[in-house]
Amino acid sequence: MSLKINEDFYTGLTEPGDKKYILYKTKIESAVEANYKNVDGFVKGTVKVTGFRPGSIIADYTIGVATASSPSIDAFVAVNQQVATTLRTGDPSFNIPADAFSQSEEKKLSSADWYPQQDMELQCTRPPSFDGPMSWTVNDKPTTDTTKYILSNNNSILTVRNINKFDKGRYACIIARAVPYIQWQDISIKPTPVIDVGANVRNFGCVNQNINLTCCEQSNNPVDWTTKAPDDVVTTSVDGCATLIHAIKTGECGDIDFKCSLKDPALQKFNYGSKSVTVKLKTGELMCKNVTLGDGANGDITEGPCYPGMEGTITYKCQNSKWEVETDKNCVLKVFKDLEKKSEALQPQDIPDVVSQLSVATVNNNQVITQSPVTVQTIVNILTHVATQSQTVVISEPIMKNFLTTVNVLVSEESINSWQNLTSNDTSATLLSAVEQISSRLTEGNFTISETVVELNRTVITSEYIGTSSVPNSTTQILIPQVLNPTSLTVIVFSTLKRILPARNTTTNNSVTTNNNSSGHSDLRIVGDVVVVKVNETVNNISFAHGLNNETLGIPQCVFWNFNLSAWDSYGCEAKPYISNGNETDIITCECNHTTSFSMLMSPFSIDNIVLDYITYIGVAVSMASLILCIIIEAIVWRSTTRNDTSYMRHVSIINIAISLLIADVCFIIGAAISKEQPTPADRCSSVVFFMHFFYLVLFFWMLISALLLLYRTVMVLSHMSRVKMMIIAFSVSYGAPLLISVITVASTAGPQVYVSKQACWLNWTESKALLAFVIPALTIVAINLVVLIVVLFKLLRRGVGDATQPDEKHTLMVIVRCVAFLTPIFGLTWGFGIGTMVSRELGVHVVFALLNSLQGFFILVFGVLLDSKVREALAGTFSLRNFTSSNRTRSTSAGPSSSSGLGFFQRRRRRRHMYNVSEASALSGPASPNSYSSDPMNA
């Protein structure tokens, strides 16, 4: 039997000695025993939890049942509900779903070894009298992809086509019953076989001699030479390698092809099933001779296999009449290559085993590792795969201990030279990111893991925290001010990472380069410990104190590693001298506090500046207050301002624009608070990003609807669309399209992709380009609205401007200015400045964007509501403001109706010229009916 618990899988549940394992085992056995005891056929004292596995958490347990009187399914259904109730009552944290129980068995669905590109076949056996439809799942997901999964023989056989390493995992066939019956097996996919024959082309002198061609498969799969001469002899070693001995005779020059293939006939048809070697028999003087590497002249280069127990190639050069090793830096210990292959398709249940094996292998081979850059790179790759897969589980203390033991060897003093010789400068940042990722999934509790150059402290803080590192030669002290709620804190201190992470350009000094780069223009050095701090709650300020023992270093600077820029970033961090008894000391205190600027909504760059922060938060606060006031005013004047269809739709648009922008701004503030933790925690910010993305898109689509409504009323003068039809179209487009875009964005950036940014609580740009799902729709709508504005202005000017006198031409300019001022915030045209933020890091561009768009709510209140004469009249009537009304009427008499918009000018021009009366009345005034249209498209 199996019991499912809706909870992230805790890796400690793979260890019978773990406290949580013992606790869950005891509670489940007790609950099952207590409730099953009255079931006919149940044998008391036989309940036993056999283990836990991922899939949330699945607890497998067995019960003893008397064969003569085994309980019915109905009895199991009833008693299982009682078991769930007992567990919930005893511990409210037990989240037992409705479909928690099943009758499951681990079966051999397939006993074969499976390799990539094969079609894998699994067979499920239906027990007698087990009725019900049969289905399959792979890692708890249904097999709905009919091109990948083929069901046959009444669904009892599952064929998985063209398998690869990612097809490994838990396969289960499920017979649907009141208590589902499940057969399952963890299927592993063997690594792609790699046949190693050395250099594919080798030169030998065409003289009497025997040559050796050795063929091995890296995973010790048996191989054989399938293309050879009749007299060739093949010998096989204990590790499965096959050596071909070929006799060359004098004068028989030319090319000879040999082929080595896997012995398994089922694998020979695939592209990895064989490998060829071409032997070129040459004349002339060949100084270097070797029966395996071949013959060559001085200066020739060839390749050969690495030393026993290693994978890769060694490059040899012919000099001094012999083959000498040119480089063996590509050789990696086979144990690490095997772990790398296993980690590439890692499943959560494999994490404890892989990390444990890696830790042991790293400690046992530390001398090789510290002298081999390619081995360092391989181990970092493994740690990265483990950290990525850890995001779906909770990491136990022993796993973190093994993880940091490996890291400790990698960043030891002895390995510094290997790091400096790495071909990729991003490896050190990748390692730091992996440490951050896995530390964010640590189990709750208080514990410390201390290594030679790395220390982790995990604790729950309830007030001010002061921590001091105990790593040798470390002087770091961490101070976190009082927190509002108890929160988990993880602090990791590296005493040597400062020599591994490159001292690249910071965001405040573009001339800074790594201090070991001969072409650098700065002698910037990293002298303090590198500290990783992970806090579950928002913390406004974190202080670090570092002792400086070298007074010649100059002015100290506090920086953090910006993963988006792959560089040190000083924004939000300030260096201050530590004051003791009124005197400055040689201790430097770094205070860091990160915020989010409004321009990041469209910019792929991280532009961090205090000016942007002030503009962002002041602007958004003013905007939110304005939007709330806008909604209140619209509610007050609703009846008196929505008497015709056009006016009704305009005010519907205004309200939806205000609501969507208000919710989006609230989400922005929440996201900004979360972003203070760097890198941004994706688990807590994903939902905020989804709603922020959705409501900002809703804002743009309502602005599009407003523009199209104005275009319709201006161009389609005599056309009429019913209010109901306009409402259906508006709401379907304005909410349907954003929802579709937002959902597709989440779905397409799942798995190995990234949905949210590590820098801010917003759509990712660096890894997945998810930001385009906001930028493209937004800028497209801005472009459409700009065209609409131009068309509307052209139509109005064409009707109202003909033989205007000079004063009237000045008035025409005012009309254009006022129209643009009115429609720009409603149409969202200021977001067009987002193009500048996408292509430029200049502060001025980002300031203009943030200033105009963070205040959009204020502009909507002023130009969309308060300057609308009908709204002012309605407010005046509502609050009996007679003086206000009288003043407004005086303005209407002197400047024409709706003079605030400037369109009264067109009415005077029409009276003067006595032409276009019919068309202009239709477009701007409309018939005198309940569905009449206003003379001012902005005030309709």
PDB file of N, CA, C and O in Angstrom, residues 394 439-449 456-460 465 487-491 534-536:
ATOM      1  N   VAL A 394      13.483  19.227  -0.500  1.00  0.00           N
ATOM      2  CA  VAL A 394      14.082  19.865   0.678  1.00  0.00           C
ATOM      3  C   VAL A 394      15.373  19.119   0.996  1.00  0.00           C
ATOM      4  O   VAL A 394      15.371  17.890   1.116  1.00  0.00           O
ATOM      5  N   SER A 439      21.434  26.037  -1.151  1.00  0.00           N
ATOM      6  CA  SER A 439      21.257  26.519   0.224  1.00  0.00           C
ATOM      7  C   SER A 439      19.858  27.081   0.452  1.00  0.00           C
ATOM      8  O   SER A 439      19.379  27.126   1.579  1.00  0.00           O
ATOM      9  N   SER A 440      19.193  27.516  -0.637  1.00  0.00           N
ATOM     10  CA  SER A 440      17.836  28.046  -0.502  1.00  0.00           C
ATOM     11  C   SER A 440      16.815  26.947  -0.233  1.00  0.00           C
ATOM     12  O   SER A 440      15.670  27.247   0.092  1.00  0.00           O
ATOM     13  N   ARG A 441      17.217  25.675  -0.379  1.00  0.00           N
ATOM     14  CA  ARG A 441      16.294  24.553  -0.177  1.00  0.00           C
ATOM     15  C   ARG A 441      16.640  23.746   1.070  1.00  0.00           C
ATOM     16  O   ARG A 441      16.153  22.625   1.249  1.00  0.00           O
ATOM     17  N   LEU A 442      17.435  24.342   1.960  1.00  0.00           N
ATOM     18  CA  LEU A 442      17.845  23.622   3.171  1.00  0.00           C
ATOM     19  C   LEU A 442      16.675  23.382   4.122  1.00  0.00           C
ATOM     20  O   LEU A 442      15.760  24.204   4.223  1.00  0.00           O
ATOM     21  N   THR A 443      16.746  22.266   4.821  1.00  0.00           N
ATOM     22  CA  THR A 443      15.743  21.950   5.830  1.00  0.00           C
ATOM     23  C   THR A 443      15.813  22.930   6.988  1.00  0.00           C
ATOM     24  O   THR A 443      16.841  23.574   7.224  1.00  0.00           O
ATOM     25  N   GLU A 444      14.690  23.061   7.707  1.00  0.00           N
ATOM     26  CA  GLU A 444      14.678  23.936   8.883  1.00  0.00           C
ATOM     27  C   GLU A 444      15.542  23.332   9.979  1.00  0.00           C
ATOM     28  O   GLU A 444      15.797  22.133  10.020  1.00  0.00           O
ATOM     29  N   GLY A 445      15.971  24.183  10.891  1.00  0.00           N
ATOM     30  CA  GLY A 445      16.755  23.687  12.020  1.00  0.00           C
ATOM     31  C   GLY A 445      17.979  24.536  12.249  1.00  0.00           C
ATOM     32  O   GLY A 445      18.273  25.473  11.502  1.00  0.00           O
ATOM     33  N   ASN A 446      18.709  24.218  13.309  1.00  0.00           N
ATOM     34  CA  ASN A 446      19.934  24.916  13.662  1.00  0.00           C
ATOM     35  C   ASN A 446      21.104  23.947  13.545  1.00  0.00           C
ATOM     36  O   ASN A 446      21.154  22.935  14.259  1.00  0.00           O
ATOM     37  N   PHE A 447      22.028  24.230  12.669  1.00  0.00           N
ATOM     38  CA  PHE A 447      23.218  23.391  12.549  1.00  0.00           C
ATOM     39  C   PHE A 447      24.322  24.170  11.854  1.00  0.00           C
ATOM     40  O   PHE A 447      24.077  25.167  11.179  1.00  0.00           O
ATOM     41  N   THR A 448      25.540  23.701  12.042  1.00  0.00           N
ATOM     42  CA  THR A 448      26.727  24.321  11.454  1.00  0.00           C
ATOM     43  C   THR A 448      27.537  23.263  10.738  1.00  0.00           C
ATOM     44  O   THR A 448      27.713  22.155  11.250  1.00  0.00           O
ATOM     45  N   ILE A 449      28.003  23.600   9.542  1.00  0.00           N
ATOM     46  CA  ILE A 449      28.886  22.710   8.778  1.00  0.00           C
ATOM     47  C   ILE A 449      30.192  23.458   8.578  1.00  0.00           C
ATOM     48  O   ILE A 449      30.224  24.514   7.938  1.00  0.00           O
ATOM     49  N   LEU A 456      29.191  26.876   6.876  1.00  0.00           N
ATOM     50  CA  LEU A 456      27.763  27.173   6.758  1.00  0.00           C
ATOM     51  C   LEU A 456      27.138  27.181   8.141  1.00  0.00           C
ATOM     52  O   LEU A 456      27.383  26.270   8.941  1.00  0.00           O
ATOM     53  N   ASN A 457      26.346  28.209   8.395  1.00  0.00           N
ATOM     54  CA  ASN A 457      25.599  28.290   9.643  1.00  0.00           C
ATOM     55  C   ASN A 457      24.126  28.454   9.325  1.00  0.00           C
ATOM     56  O   ASN A 457      23.742  29.413   8.658  1.00  0.00           O
ATOM     57  N   ARG A 458      23.326  27.499   9.768  1.00  0.00           N
ATOM     58  CA  ARG A 458      21.874  27.524   9.540  1.00  0.00           C
ATOM     59  C   ARG A 458      21.201  27.701  10.891  1.00  0.00           C
ATOM     60  O   ARG A 458      21.442  26.939  11.824  1.00  0.00           O
ATOM     61  N   THR A 459      20.350  28.738  10.985  1.00  0.00           N
ATOM     62  CA  THR A 459      19.702  29.023  12.262  1.00  0.00           C
ATOM     63  C   THR A 459      18.377  29.732  12.031  1.00  0.00           C
ATOM     64  O   THR A 459      18.108  30.220  10.928  1.00  0.00           O
ATOM     65  N   VAL A 460      17.561  29.764  13.048  1.00  0.00           N
ATOM     66  CA  VAL A 460      16.310  30.517  13.034  1.00  0.00           C
ATOM     67  C   VAL A 460      16.503  31.735  13.921  1.00  0.00           C
ATOM     68  O   VAL A 460      16.834  31.600  15.106  1.00  0.00           O
ATOM     69  N   TYR A 465      20.650  39.594  14.742  1.00  0.00           N
ATOM     70  CA  TYR A 465      21.605  38.479  14.577  1.00  0.00           C
ATOM     71  C   TYR A 465      23.016  39.027  14.428  1.00  0.00           C
ATOM     72  O   TYR A 465      23.277  39.924  13.621  1.00  0.00           O
ATOM     73  N   THR A 487      12.548  33.851  11.400  1.00  0.00           N
ATOM     74  CA  THR A 487      12.875  33.508  10.019  1.00  0.00           C
ATOM     75  C   THR A 487      14.144  32.672   9.967  1.00  0.00           C
ATOM     76  O   THR A 487      15.034  32.813  10.810  1.00  0.00           O
ATOM     77  N   SER A 488      14.206  31.793   8.959  1.00  0.00           N
ATOM     78  CA  SER A 488      15.388  30.949   8.782  1.00  0.00           C
ATOM     79  C   SER A 488      16.493  31.748   8.098  1.00  0.00           C
ATOM     80  O   SER A 488      16.241  32.491   7.156  1.00  0.00           O
ATOM     81  N   LEU A 489      17.696  31.584   8.579  1.00  0.00           N
ATOM     82  CA  LEU A 489      18.855  32.303   8.059  1.00  0.00           C
ATOM     83  C   LEU A 489      19.959  31.302   7.734  1.00  0.00           C
ATOM     84  O   LEU A 489      20.254  30.414   8.527  1.00  0.00           O
ATOM     85  N   THR A 490      20.521  31.448   6.558  1.00  0.00           N
ATOM     86  CA  THR A 490      21.677  30.635   6.169  1.00  0.00           C
ATOM     87  C   THR A 490      22.820  31.569   5.811  1.00  0.00           C
ATOM     88  O   THR A 490      22.664  32.454   4.966  1.00  0.00           O
ATOM     89  N   VAL A 491      23.968  31.376   6.456  1.00  0.00           N
ATOM     90  CA  VAL A 491      25.164  32.172   6.182  1.00  0.00           C
ATOM     91  C   VAL A 491      26.285  31.220   5.777  1.00  0.00           C
ATOM     92  O   VAL A 491      26.593  30.269   6.496  1.00  0.00           O
ATOM     93  N   LYS A 534      21.283  33.880   2.968  1.00  0.00           N
ATOM     94  CA  LYS A 534      19.942  33.549   2.490  1.00  0.00           C
ATOM     95  C   LYS A 534      18.978  33.723   3.650  1.00  0.00           C
ATOM     96  O   LYS A 534      19.106  33.083   4.688  1.00  0.00           O
ATOM     97  N   VAL A 535      18.005  34.628   3.462  1.00  0.00           N
ATOM     98  CA  VAL A 535      17.009  34.912   4.499  1.00  0.00           C
ATOM     99  C   VAL A 535      15.625  34.697   3.905  1.00  0.00           C
ATOM    100  O   VAL A 535      15.350  35.148   2.791  1.00  0.00           O
ATOM    101  N   ASN A 536      14.755  34.015   4.626  1.00  0.00           N
ATOM    102  CA  ASN A 536      13.420  33.711   4.106  1.00  0.00           C
ATOM    103  C   ASN A 536      12.494  34.916   4.112  1.00  0.00           C
ATOM    104  O   ASN A 536      11.482  34.931   3.431  1.00  0.00           O
TER     105      ASN A 536
END
